Amino acid sequence: MLSETDLAVLRFAAHAPRSIGAREDAVRAELGMQPIRYYQRLNALLDSPDALAAEPQLVRRLQRLRDGQGRPNL
């Protein structure tokens, strides 16, 4: 089962700004966490069966981005 924070990270990833600076500012403002923690949590969620069950299309899309580009700007 995903926590509220995990769900918030996934929801944010679905509409995150494309530029790195804007994304990092939005992570701080919307999620109240440091960008490095956001990226760590998001990457853990992309490997989580619970996240896949909750948001299958989003998780698969983000997995493809992560796995296909080496170091993506998620």
Tab-separated table of C-alpha atoms in Angstrom:
chain	number	residue	atom	x	y	z
A	1	MET	CA	0.000	0.000	0.000
A	2	LEU	CA	1.320	3.411	-0.943
A	3	SER	CA	1.577	6.270	1.528
A	4	GLU	CA	0.072	9.685	0.863
A	5	THR	CA	3.580	10.972	0.176
A	6	ASP	CA	4.169	8.222	-2.381
A	7	LEU	CA	0.902	9.062	-4.129
A	8	ALA	CA	1.806	12.757	-4.099
A	9	VAL	CA	5.189	11.979	-5.691
A	10	LEU	CA	3.501	9.970	-8.444
A	11	ARG	CA	0.882	12.670	-9.055
A	12	PHE	CA	3.615	15.287	-9.213
A	13	ALA	CA	5.661	13.201	-11.671
A	14	ALA	CA	2.641	13.049	-13.972
A	15	HIS	CA	2.652	16.830	-14.464
A	16	ALA	CA	6.155	17.920	-13.410
A	17	PRO	CA	7.666	20.894	-15.256
A	18	ARG	CA	10.089	19.896	-17.996
A	19	SER	CA	12.943	22.227	-17.081
A	20	ILE	CA	15.155	21.051	-14.241
A	21	GLY	CA	15.149	24.353	-12.343
A	22	ALA	CA	11.387	24.751	-12.492
A	23	ARG	CA	10.897	21.105	-11.522
A	24	GLU	CA	13.180	21.406	-8.502
A	25	ASP	CA	11.444	24.602	-7.362
A	26	ALA	CA	8.068	22.892	-7.748
A	27	VAL	CA	9.271	19.843	-5.779
A	28	ARG	CA	10.182	22.122	-2.880
A	29	ALA	CA	6.954	24.128	-3.094
A	30	GLU	CA	4.426	21.359	-3.798
A	31	LEU	CA	5.946	18.378	-2.013
A	32	GLY	CA	7.966	20.114	0.695
A	33	MET	CA	11.036	17.959	0.089
A	34	GLN	CA	14.490	18.377	-1.346
A	35	PRO	CA	14.809	17.411	-5.016
A	36	ILE	CA	17.301	14.617	-4.288
A	37	ARG	CA	14.764	12.979	-1.945
A	38	TYR	CA	12.073	13.325	-4.609
A	39	TYR	CA	14.243	11.593	-7.227
A	40	GLN	CA	15.223	8.834	-4.791
A	41	ARG	CA	11.614	8.217	-3.829
A	42	LEU	CA	10.371	8.335	-7.413
A	43	ASN	CA	12.985	5.829	-8.550
A	44	ALA	CA	12.061	3.495	-5.690
A	45	LEU	CA	8.390	3.839	-6.638
A	46	LEU	CA	9.134	2.941	-10.246
A	47	ASP	CA	10.336	-0.445	-8.983
A	48	SER	CA	7.390	-0.901	-6.607
A	49	PRO	CA	4.566	-3.349	-7.430
A	50	ASP	CA	2.206	-1.186	-5.355
A	51	ALA	CA	2.955	1.879	-7.473
A	52	LEU	CA	2.494	-0.144	-10.646
A	53	ALA	CA	-0.886	-1.352	-9.378
A	54	ALA	CA	-1.972	2.180	-8.407
A	55	GLU	CA	-0.814	4.032	-11.555
A	56	PRO	CA	0.101	1.464	-14.222
A	57	GLN	CA	0.269	3.760	-17.249
A	58	LEU	CA	2.244	6.464	-15.478
A	59	VAL	CA	4.689	4.044	-13.861
A	60	ARG	CA	5.328	2.202	-17.120
A	61	ARG	CA	5.880	5.476	-18.996
A	62	LEU	CA	8.328	6.701	-16.366
A	63	GLN	CA	10.108	3.325	-16.316
A	64	ARG	CA	10.603	3.554	-20.082
A	65	LEU	CA	12.038	7.055	-19.728
A	66	ARG	CA	14.346	6.014	-16.915
A	67	ASP	CA	15.517	2.781	-18.486
A	68	GLY	CA	15.772	3.982	-22.068
A	69	GLN	CA	17.705	7.202	-21.572
A	70	GLY	CA	20.145	6.263	-18.845
A	71	ARG	CA	19.841	9.404	-16.704
A	72	PRO	CA	16.519	11.076	-17.602
A	73	ASN	CA	15.084	14.327	-16.308
A	74	LEU	CA	12.140	12.780	-14.472
